[in-house]
Tab-separated table of C-alpha atoms in Angstrom:
chain	number	residue	atom	x	y	z
A	439	UNK	CA	12.878	-9.700	-10.932
A	440	UNK	CA	13.528	-12.697	-8.675
A	441	UNK	CA	11.376	-13.463	-5.652
A	442	UNK	CA	13.231	-12.159	-2.606
A	443	UNK	CA	11.747	-14.908	-0.418
A	444	UNK	CA	12.472	-18.092	-2.368
A	445	UNK	CA	14.760	-16.708	-5.131
A	446	UNK	CA	12.535	-18.102	-7.877
A	447	UNK	CA	12.573	-16.408	-11.277
A	448	UNK	CA	9.009	-17.560	-11.875
A	449	UNK	CA	7.455	-14.205	-11.017
A	450	UNK	CA	4.896	-11.997	-12.746
A	451	UNK	CA	3.525	-8.500	-12.368
A	452	UNK	CA	0.795	-8.378	-9.734
A	453	UNK	CA	-0.556	-4.845	-9.711
A	454	UNK	CA	0.383	-1.168	-9.777
A	455	UNK	CA	-1.002	1.290	-7.222
A	456	UNK	CA	0.568	4.424	-8.689
A	457	UNK	CA	2.574	6.933	-6.683
A	458	UNK	CA	2.158	6.386	-2.953
A	459	UNK	CA	3.574	8.187	0.118
A	460	UNK	CA	4.727	6.465	3.305
A	461	UNK	CA	1.429	5.409	4.843
A	462	UNK	CA	2.338	5.800	8.522
A	463	UNK	CA	3.976	9.210	8.287
A	464	UNK	CA	1.448	11.897	9.187
A	465	UNK	CA	2.644	15.442	8.431
A	466	UNK	CA	1.801	18.007	11.092
A	467	UNK	CA	2.180	21.282	9.146
A	468	UNK	CA	2.720	22.820	5.701
A	469	UNK	CA	6.485	22.408	5.927
A	470	UNK	CA	6.205	18.663	6.491
A	471	UNK	CA	3.569	18.412	3.769
A	472	UNK	CA	6.005	19.966	1.278
A	473	UNK	CA	8.681	17.475	2.349
A	474	UNK	CA	6.511	14.434	1.666
A	475	UNK	CA	7.788	12.044	-0.986
A	476	UNK	CA	5.905	9.560	-3.123
A	477	UNK	CA	7.248	6.415	-4.732
A	478	UNK	CA	5.878	4.077	-7.418
A	479	UNK	CA	4.112	1.114	-5.820
A	480	UNK	CA	4.544	-1.873	-8.122
A	481	UNK	CA	3.935	-5.386	-6.833
A	482	UNK	CA	4.993	-8.745	-8.198
A	483	UNK	CA	3.675	-12.240	-7.551
A	484	UNK	CA	5.813	-15.351	-7.106
A	485	UNK	CA	4.188	-18.299	-8.851
A	486	UNK	CA	6.359	-20.759	-6.921
A	487	UNK	CA	5.976	-19.797	-3.249
A	488	UNK	CA	2.679	-17.914	-3.816
A	489	UNK	CA	3.699	-14.619	-2.224
A	490	UNK	CA	3.244	-10.998	-3.272
A	491	UNK	CA	5.863	-8.325	-2.699
A	492	UNK	CA	6.386	-4.626	-3.316
A	493	UNK	CA	9.339	-4.068	-5.627
A	494	UNK	CA	10.715	-1.008	-3.825
A	495	UNK	CA	11.802	-1.414	-0.199
A	496	UNK	CA	12.008	1.722	1.963
A	497	UNK	CA	14.623	1.931	4.746
A	498	UNK	CA	13.071	0.241	7.806
A	499	UNK	CA	14.835	2.541	10.258
A	500	UNK	CA	13.199	5.596	8.717
A	501	UNK	CA	9.780	3.929	8.745
A	502	UNK	CA	9.649	2.599	12.299
A	503	UNK	CA	11.782	4.581	14.752
A	504	UNK	CA	9.120	7.301	14.834
A	505	UNK	CA	5.720	5.638	14.517
A	506	UNK	CA	2.071	6.664	14.875
A	507	UNK	CA	0.151	3.432	15.239
A	508	UNK	CA	-1.085	2.537	18.735
A	509	UNK	CA	-2.673	-0.900	19.110
A	510	UNK	CA	-4.325	-0.204	22.461
A	511	UNK	CA	-6.732	2.412	21.089
A	512	UNK	CA	-8.568	-0.413	19.276
A	513	UNK	CA	-10.894	-2.278	21.651
A	514	UNK	CA	-11.108	-5.186	19.216
A	515	UNK	CA	-7.344	-5.696	19.375
A	516	UNK	CA	-7.321	-5.381	23.159
A	517	UNK	CA	-9.917	-8.167	23.382
A	518	UNK	CA	-8.019	-10.259	20.839
A	519	UNK	CA	-4.801	-10.172	22.854
A	520	UNK	CA	-6.606	-10.784	26.111
A	521	UNK	CA	-7.817	-14.117	24.706
A	522	UNK	CA	-4.368	-14.978	23.361
A	523	UNK	CA	-2.731	-14.259	26.729
A	524	UNK	CA	-5.029	-16.779	28.422
A	525	UNK	CA	-3.464	-19.471	26.225
A	526	UNK	CA	-0.032	-18.636	27.672
A	527	UNK	CA	-0.679	-19.351	31.360
A	528	UNK	CA	1.434	-22.541	31.363
A	529	UNK	CA	4.411	-20.902	29.636
A	530	UNK	CA	7.623	-19.962	31.418
A	531	UNK	CA	8.679	-16.934	29.393
A	532	UNK	CA	7.016	-15.150	26.456
A	533	UNK	CA	8.683	-12.630	24.137
A	534	UNK	CA	6.477	-10.379	21.989
A	535	UNK	CA	8.280	-9.036	18.908
A	536	UNK	CA	6.792	-5.763	17.688
A	537	UNK	CA	5.008	-5.240	20.992
A	538	UNK	CA	3.911	-1.679	20.155
A	539	UNK	CA	2.407	0.086	23.207
A	540	UNK	CA	2.072	-3.160	25.180
A	541	UNK	CA	-1.403	-4.241	24.060
A	542	UNK	CA	-0.455	-7.931	24.516
A	543	UNK	CA	2.051	-7.407	27.322
A	544	UNK	CA	-0.584	-5.899	29.637
A	545	UNK	CA	-2.563	-9.150	29.524
A	546	UNK	CA	0.528	-11.301	30.049
A	547	UNK	CA	1.253	-9.191	33.129
A	548	UNK	CA	-2.302	-9.649	34.461
A	549	UNK	CA	-1.925	-13.422	34.089
A	550	UNK	CA	1.428	-13.401	35.942
A	551	UNK	CA	3.346	-14.656	32.902
A	552	UNK	CA	7.000	-13.677	32.575
A	553	UNK	CA	7.274	-11.490	29.472
A	554	UNK	CA	9.385	-9.080	27.497
A	555	UNK	CA	8.398	-6.848	24.591
A	556	UNK	CA	10.707	-5.634	21.869
A	557	UNK	CA	9.858	-2.783	19.513
A	558	UNK	CA	11.975	-0.379	17.413
A	559	UNK	CA	9.647	2.621	17.781
A	560	UNK	CA	11.136	4.937	20.382
A	561	UNK	CA	7.984	6.969	21.036
A	562	UNK	CA	5.686	3.927	21.196
A	563	UNK	CA	8.113	1.785	23.232
A	564	UNK	CA	8.405	4.572	25.784
A	565	UNK	CA	4.610	4.545	26.190
A	566	UNK	CA	4.730	0.828	27.050
A	567	UNK	CA	7.618	1.242	29.496
A	568	UNK	CA	5.825	4.130	31.215
A	569	UNK	CA	2.999	1.682	31.980
A	570	UNK	CA	5.380	-0.836	33.532
A	571	UNK	CA	5.264	-3.120	30.479
A	572	UNK	CA	8.938	-3.934	30.067
A	573	UNK	CA	9.929	-3.266	26.461
A	574	UNK	CA	13.365	-3.386	24.868
A	575	UNK	CA	13.453	-0.510	22.375
A	576	UNK	CA	15.412	-1.950	19.478
A	577	UNK	CA	15.067	-3.755	16.192
A	578	UNK	CA	14.954	-7.545	16.400
A	579	UNK	CA	18.500	-8.532	15.433
A	580	UNK	CA	21.486	-10.489	16.748
A	581	UNK	CA	22.398	-7.713	19.178
A	582	UNK	CA	18.952	-7.605	20.766
A	583	UNK	CA	18.697	-11.412	20.805
A	584	UNK	CA	22.021	-11.702	22.667
A	585	UNK	CA	20.835	-9.084	25.136
A	586	UNK	CA	17.529	-10.878	25.789
A	587	UNK	CA	19.214	-14.263	26.345
A	588	UNK	CA	21.853	-12.776	28.637
A	589	UNK	CA	19.267	-10.937	30.739
A	590	UNK	CA	16.276	-13.297	30.709
A	591	UNK	CA	17.263	-16.630	29.178
A	592	UNK	CA	15.502	-18.262	26.219
A	593	UNK	CA	11.698	-18.030	25.866
A	594	UNK	CA	9.604	-21.095	25.088
A	595	UNK	CA	7.085	-18.928	23.247
A	596	UNK	CA	7.800	-16.064	20.861
A	597	UNK	CA	4.859	-14.115	19.427
A	598	UNK	CA	4.869	-11.752	16.440
A	599	UNK	CA	1.520	-10.167	15.557
A	600	UNK	CA	1.104	-8.193	12.352
A	601	UNK	CA	4.802	-7.364	12.017
A	602	UNK	CA	6.264	-10.152	9.866
A	603	UNK	CA	5.090	-8.478	6.643
A	604	UNK	CA	7.096	-5.403	7.704
A	605	UNK	CA	10.450	-7.176	7.507
A	606	UNK	CA	13.004	-6.349	4.850
A	607	UNK	CA	14.875	-9.627	5.369
A	608	UNK	CA	12.606	-12.352	6.794
A	609	UNK	CA	15.294	-15.023	6.399
A	610	UNK	CA	17.618	-13.102	8.718
A	611	UNK	CA	14.730	-12.594	11.142
A	612	UNK	CA	14.145	-16.374	11.267
A	613	UNK	CA	17.846	-17.038	11.831
A	614	UNK	CA	17.773	-14.736	14.868
A	615	UNK	CA	14.455	-16.221	15.995
A	616	UNK	CA	15.931	-19.743	15.999
A	617	UNK	CA	18.802	-18.645	18.203
A	618	UNK	CA	16.440	-16.897	20.650
A	619	UNK	CA	13.745	-19.572	20.959
A	620	UNK	CA	14.280	-22.575	23.226
A	621	UNK	CA	14.977	-25.907	21.501
A	622	UNK	CA	11.384	-27.137	21.897
A	623	UNK	CA	9.889	-23.673	21.679
A	624	UNK	CA	7.027	-22.485	19.482
A	625	UNK	CA	6.785	-19.369	17.362
A	626	UNK	CA	3.246	-17.964	17.113
A	627	UNK	CA	2.968	-15.871	13.981
A	628	UNK	CA	-0.131	-13.742	13.385
A	629	UNK	CA	-0.008	-12.445	9.858
A	630	UNK	CA	-2.201	-10.756	7.263
A	631	UNK	CA	-3.340	-13.414	4.811
A	632	UNK	CA	-2.828	-12.902	1.072
A	633	UNK	CA	-5.866	-15.046	0.244
A	634	UNK	CA	-8.110	-12.763	2.307
A	635	UNK	CA	-6.700	-9.662	0.630
A	636	UNK	CA	-7.378	-11.092	-2.824
A	637	UNK	CA	-10.797	-12.612	-2.059
A	638	UNK	CA	-12.055	-9.430	-0.380
A	639	UNK	CA	-10.392	-7.138	-2.965
A	640	UNK	CA	-8.593	-5.280	-0.166
A	641	UNK	CA	-5.924	-3.509	-2.205
A	642	UNK	CA	-5.747	-0.926	0.598
A	643	UNK	CA	-3.735	-3.487	2.607
A	644	UNK	CA	-0.723	-2.760	0.382
A	645	UNK	CA	1.657	-0.031	1.568
A	646	UNK	CA	5.422	0.451	1.875
A	647	UNK	CA	5.598	-0.518	5.552
A	648	UNK	CA	4.762	-4.061	4.424
A	649	UNK	CA	6.929	-5.229	1.502
A	650	UNK	CA	5.714	-8.861	1.680
A	651	UNK	CA	2.290	-10.535	1.633
A	652	UNK	CA	2.108	-14.219	2.501
A	653	UNK	CA	0.098	-17.288	1.685
A	654	UNK	CA	0.287	-20.423	3.843
A	655	UNK	CA	2.510	-21.960	1.165
A	656	UNK	CA	5.013	-19.126	1.294
A	657	UNK	CA	5.159	-19.335	5.103
A	658	UNK	CA	5.630	-23.110	4.913
A	659	UNK	CA	8.492	-22.891	2.395
A	660	UNK	CA	10.215	-19.984	4.123
A	661	UNK	CA	10.384	-21.640	7.547
A	662	UNK	CA	11.272	-25.076	6.129
A	663	UNK	CA	14.189	-23.439	4.350
A	664	UNK	CA	15.354	-22.244	7.786
A	665	UNK	CA	14.931	-25.622	9.562
A	666	UNK	CA	11.696	-24.789	11.349
A	667	UNK	CA	8.348	-26.523	10.872
A	668	UNK	CA	4.969	-24.944	10.228
A	669	UNK	CA	2.662	-27.421	12.006
A	670	UNK	CA	-0.796	-25.847	12.255
A	671	UNK	CA	-2.827	-22.692	11.714
A	672	UNK	CA	-6.156	-21.048	12.449
A	673	UNK	CA	-7.983	-18.157	10.863
A	674	UNK	CA	-8.413	-15.002	12.967
A	675	UNK	CA	-10.434	-11.851	12.286
A	676	UNK	CA	-7.755	-9.186	12.849
A	677	UNK	CA	-6.646	-6.867	10.040
A	678	UNK	CA	-9.338	-7.881	7.593
A	679	UNK	CA	-8.668	-11.614	7.867
A	680	UNK	CA	-5.390	-12.994	9.172
A	681	UNK	CA	-3.958	-16.378	10.084
A	682	UNK	CA	-2.308	-17.526	13.310
A	683	UNK	CA	0.503	-19.943	12.501
A	684	UNK	CA	2.182	-22.349	14.943
A	685	UNK	CA	5.802	-22.995	14.005
A	686	UNK	CA	8.175	-25.296	15.885
A	687	UNK	CA	11.864	-24.632	16.334
A	688	UNK	CA	12.950	-27.903	14.733
A	689	UNK	CA	12.493	-30.032	11.625
A	690	UNK	CA	9.705	-32.561	12.087
A	691	UNK	CA	7.609	-34.401	9.515
A	692	UNK	CA	4.206	-34.036	11.127
A	693	UNK	CA	1.736	-31.329	10.104
A	694	UNK	CA	-1.937	-31.101	10.995
A	695	UNK	CA	-4.368	-32.533	8.448
A	696	UNK	CA	-6.074	-29.119	8.376
A	697	UNK	CA	-2.856	-27.424	7.267
A	698	UNK	CA	-2.065	-30.100	4.668
A	699	UNK	CA	-5.481	-29.594	3.033
A	700	UNK	CA	-5.132	-25.793	3.130
A	701	UNK	CA	-1.738	-25.910	1.391
A	702	UNK	CA	-3.185	-28.021	-1.431
A	703	UNK	CA	-6.237	-25.749	-1.744
A	704	UNK	CA	-4.113	-22.617	-2.059
A	705	UNK	CA	-2.239	-24.036	-5.031
A	706	UNK	CA	-5.576	-24.255	-6.836
A	707	UNK	CA	-6.908	-20.825	-5.834
A	708	UNK	CA	-3.857	-18.575	-6.051
A	709	UNK	CA	-3.408	-18.598	-9.800
A	710	UNK	CA	-2.762	-16.167	-12.644
A	711	UNK	CA	-6.469	-15.730	-13.495
A	712	UNK	CA	-7.428	-14.729	-9.946
A	713	UNK	CA	-4.469	-12.356	-9.732
A	714	UNK	CA	-5.420	-10.627	-13.003
A	715	UNK	CA	-9.061	-10.342	-11.898
A	716	UNK	CA	-7.961	-8.768	-8.609
A	717	UNK	CA	-5.857	-6.174	-10.449
A	718	UNK	CA	-8.792	-5.209	-12.697
A	719	UNK	CA	-11.066	-4.846	-9.674
A	720	UNK	CA	-8.625	-2.372	-8.090
A	721	UNK	CA	-9.063	0.065	-10.983
A	722	UNK	CA	-12.832	-0.345	-10.870
A	723	UNK	CA	-13.168	0.129	-7.097
A	724	UNK	CA	-10.845	3.124	-7.054
A	725	UNK	CA	-12.875	4.987	-9.677
A	726	UNK	CA	-16.140	3.897	-8.053
A	727	UNK	CA	-14.984	5.183	-4.655
A	728	UNK	CA	-14.360	8.655	-6.032
A	729	UNK	CA	-17.522	8.865	-8.144
A	730	UNK	CA	-19.774	7.766	-5.266
A	731	UNK	CA	-18.274	10.345	-2.910
A	732	UNK	CA	-18.896	13.012	-5.555
A	733	UNK	CA	-22.484	11.809	-5.759
A	734	UNK	CA	-22.830	12.033	-1.968
A	735	UNK	CA	-21.483	15.591	-1.992
A	736	UNK	CA	-23.863	16.580	-4.815
A	737	UNK	CA	-26.681	15.352	-2.564
A	738	UNK	CA	-25.460	17.759	0.147
A	739	UNK	CA	-23.997	15.059	2.368
A	740	UNK	CA	-21.233	16.033	4.774
A	741	UNK	CA	-18.589	13.343	4.235
A	742	UNK	CA	-16.026	12.523	6.918
A	743	UNK	CA	-13.892	9.500	7.759
A	744	UNK	CA	-13.440	7.488	10.940
A	745	UNK	CA	-10.063	5.936	11.610
A	746	UNK	CA	-6.885	6.903	9.799
A	747	UNK	CA	-4.896	3.662	9.546
A	748	UNK	CA	-2.322	3.162	6.804
A	749	UNK	CA	-4.955	1.913	4.348
A	750	UNK	CA	-6.386	5.471	4.155
A	751	UNK	CA	-3.186	6.517	2.416
A	752	UNK	CA	-3.400	3.789	-0.229
A	753	UNK	CA	-7.089	4.392	-0.950
A	754	UNK	CA	-7.030	8.195	-1.092
A	755	UNK	CA	-3.774	8.515	-3.057
A	756	UNK	CA	-4.868	6.004	-5.694
A	757	UNK	CA	-8.283	7.688	-6.014
A	758	UNK	CA	-6.872	11.224	-5.592
A	759	UNK	CA	-9.255	12.052	-2.740
A	760	UNK	CA	-8.379	15.063	-0.569
A	761	UNK	CA	-10.239	17.362	1.822
A	762	UNK	CA	-12.508	18.632	-0.952
A	763	UNK	CA	-14.117	15.214	-0.821
A	764	UNK	CA	-13.613	14.128	2.810
A	765	UNK	CA	-13.764	17.074	5.223
A	766	UNK	CA	-11.766	15.439	7.997
A	767	UNK	CA	-11.021	12.073	9.578
A	768	UNK	CA	-11.607	11.249	13.253
A	769	UNK	CA	-8.917	9.090	14.852
A	770	UNK	CA	-8.712	7.889	18.440
A	771	UNK	CA	-4.908	7.883	18.546
A	772	UNK	CA	-3.508	10.944	20.335
A	773	UNK	CA	-0.409	10.652	18.134
A	774	UNK	CA	-2.389	11.342	14.936
A	775	UNK	CA	-4.907	14.015	15.975
A	776	UNK	CA	-3.921	17.461	14.698
A	777	UNK	CA	-1.932	16.011	11.800
A	778	UNK	CA	-2.845	15.213	8.178
A	779	UNK	CA	-3.310	12.021	6.211
A	780	UNK	CA	-0.273	11.042	4.092
A	781	UNK	CA	-0.153	12.364	0.542
A	782	UNK	CA	-3.672	13.769	0.186
A	783	UNK	CA	-3.467	15.651	3.511
A	784	UNK	CA	-6.985	15.313	4.873
A	785	UNK	CA	-7.102	16.860	8.397
A	786	UNK	CA	-7.174	14.367	11.279
A	787	UNK	CA	-9.300	15.440	14.246
A	788	UNK	CA	-10.035	14.259	17.778
A	789	UNK	CA	-13.389	12.687	18.576
A	790	UNK	CA	-14.596	15.824	20.372
A	791	UNK	CA	-14.424	17.715	17.058
A	792	UNK	CA	-17.779	16.139	16.154
A	793	UNK	CA	-20.972	18.129	16.593
A	794	UNK	CA	-24.323	16.763	17.748
A	795	UNK	CA	-26.044	19.273	15.449
A	796	UNK	CA	-24.597	17.977	12.172
A	797	UNK	CA	-25.539	14.961	10.081
A	798	UNK	CA	-22.462	13.015	8.970
A	799	UNK	CA	-21.864	10.499	6.221
A	800	UNK	CA	-19.048	8.513	7.820
A	801	UNK	CA	-16.644	6.420	5.760
A	802	UNK	CA	-15.391	3.853	8.260
A	803	UNK	CA	-11.793	3.303	7.179
A	804	UNK	CA	-11.101	1.321	10.359
A	805	UNK	CA	-13.858	-1.090	9.340
A	806	UNK	CA	-12.390	-3.980	11.365
A	807	UNK	CA	-13.719	-2.148	14.438
A	808	UNK	CA	-17.054	-0.993	13.021
A	809	UNK	CA	-19.143	-2.335	15.912
A	810	UNK	CA	-17.097	-0.366	18.446
A	811	UNK	CA	-17.121	2.756	16.261
A	812	UNK	CA	-20.882	2.617	15.698
A	813	UNK	CA	-21.443	2.270	19.432
A	814	UNK	CA	-19.202	5.251	20.102
A	815	UNK	CA	-21.165	7.380	17.615
A	816	UNK	CA	-24.652	6.316	18.724
A	817	UNK	CA	-25.500	9.805	20.058
A	818	UNK	CA	-24.553	11.442	16.758
A	819	UNK	CA	-26.571	11.734	13.562
A	820	UNK	CA	-24.575	9.438	11.294
A	821	UNK	CA	-24.928	7.108	8.348
A	822	UNK	CA	-22.075	4.667	7.762
A	823	UNK	CA	-20.173	3.486	4.705
A	824	UNK	CA	-17.405	0.963	4.148
A	825	UNK	CA	-14.780	2.157	1.651
A	826	UNK	CA	-13.865	-0.662	-0.767
A	827	UNK	CA	-16.243	-1.134	-2.470
A	828	UNK	CA	-18.004	1.947	-1.156
A	829	UNK	CA	-21.355	0.836	0.242
A	830	UNK	CA	-23.754	1.866	2.972
A	831	UNK	CA	-23.876	-0.350	6.060
A	832	UNK	CA	-26.238	-0.492	9.026
A	833	UNK	CA	-25.074	-3.499	11.057
């Protein structure tokens, strides 16, 4: 199979995560549970542009028009976007692609920066609009670009945080981006980093919502192909280890020395041996996860989860972990409470379902926000575990 990003035939098998459901579809009753479908999740690796990609692409419209992820319930993300907004105070007009419930827009508004959000999720976009955070509910395409330009003019900053990996056709996205962004404008891309996924063995970051996983090299080649220039980057902590990329809407020769060194380094680190080692670790960690939970249960521990992001689906379906192992999962999103996790159908409960009388062994699936979660549970009798590899944590 050719690489869909750079069209190279120099690809190899990356890993196989078995049959997986759609990770952001949370069934609410037995009827919806029966209607769930699973698909084989095979990934390949491109040895030329250093990207990973899921072979099967699910229809984007089905995935995103009805969505259950709310950014604003995560304090860590709220703080992250507050800091980013402060960097925008000198900008004339900022467009946020994939603006979700307005987690970034609210801070742009506070700083009196002209903004517009765009998001395809009808239910989530309506939440943002109800808060006065102007959001165009649509996919990012030529139609929506024409509408934005006609109504607001061209932005000098476009931001896309944790949505670029969702795209079926990133080349088309970039074509539309170029036509939207002002001539001297900058695209700020925050994206999950393939190196972090591999180094931290985070196979749970793979799910059908995200068909592509990028290195700095793959980002560099993709935007150069579309006459834009990747000029600099910085590492950020969101989503297990991401990168913030600064991309200019024109072809220029200059890149930061930091980026030049990073591109060279990646070519040395992202190789066949590391990829094969990562794939072997997946099998090991999956089996270990299940066996350690069984051990906890045999020691009369009451095992629950905290946070039901998409990664829960990948972990539990690969390990075949249902409610016999994890009694329920607490999630702070009002859109998920009362539903079930995808595929393995572990009940999702509101925070007030917890009892002060019980002792819980909590698997923190939303481990990016562990500090906030631990603080929230300080009155409860809990011990905490991170999932992959499963280990007890105290800090």
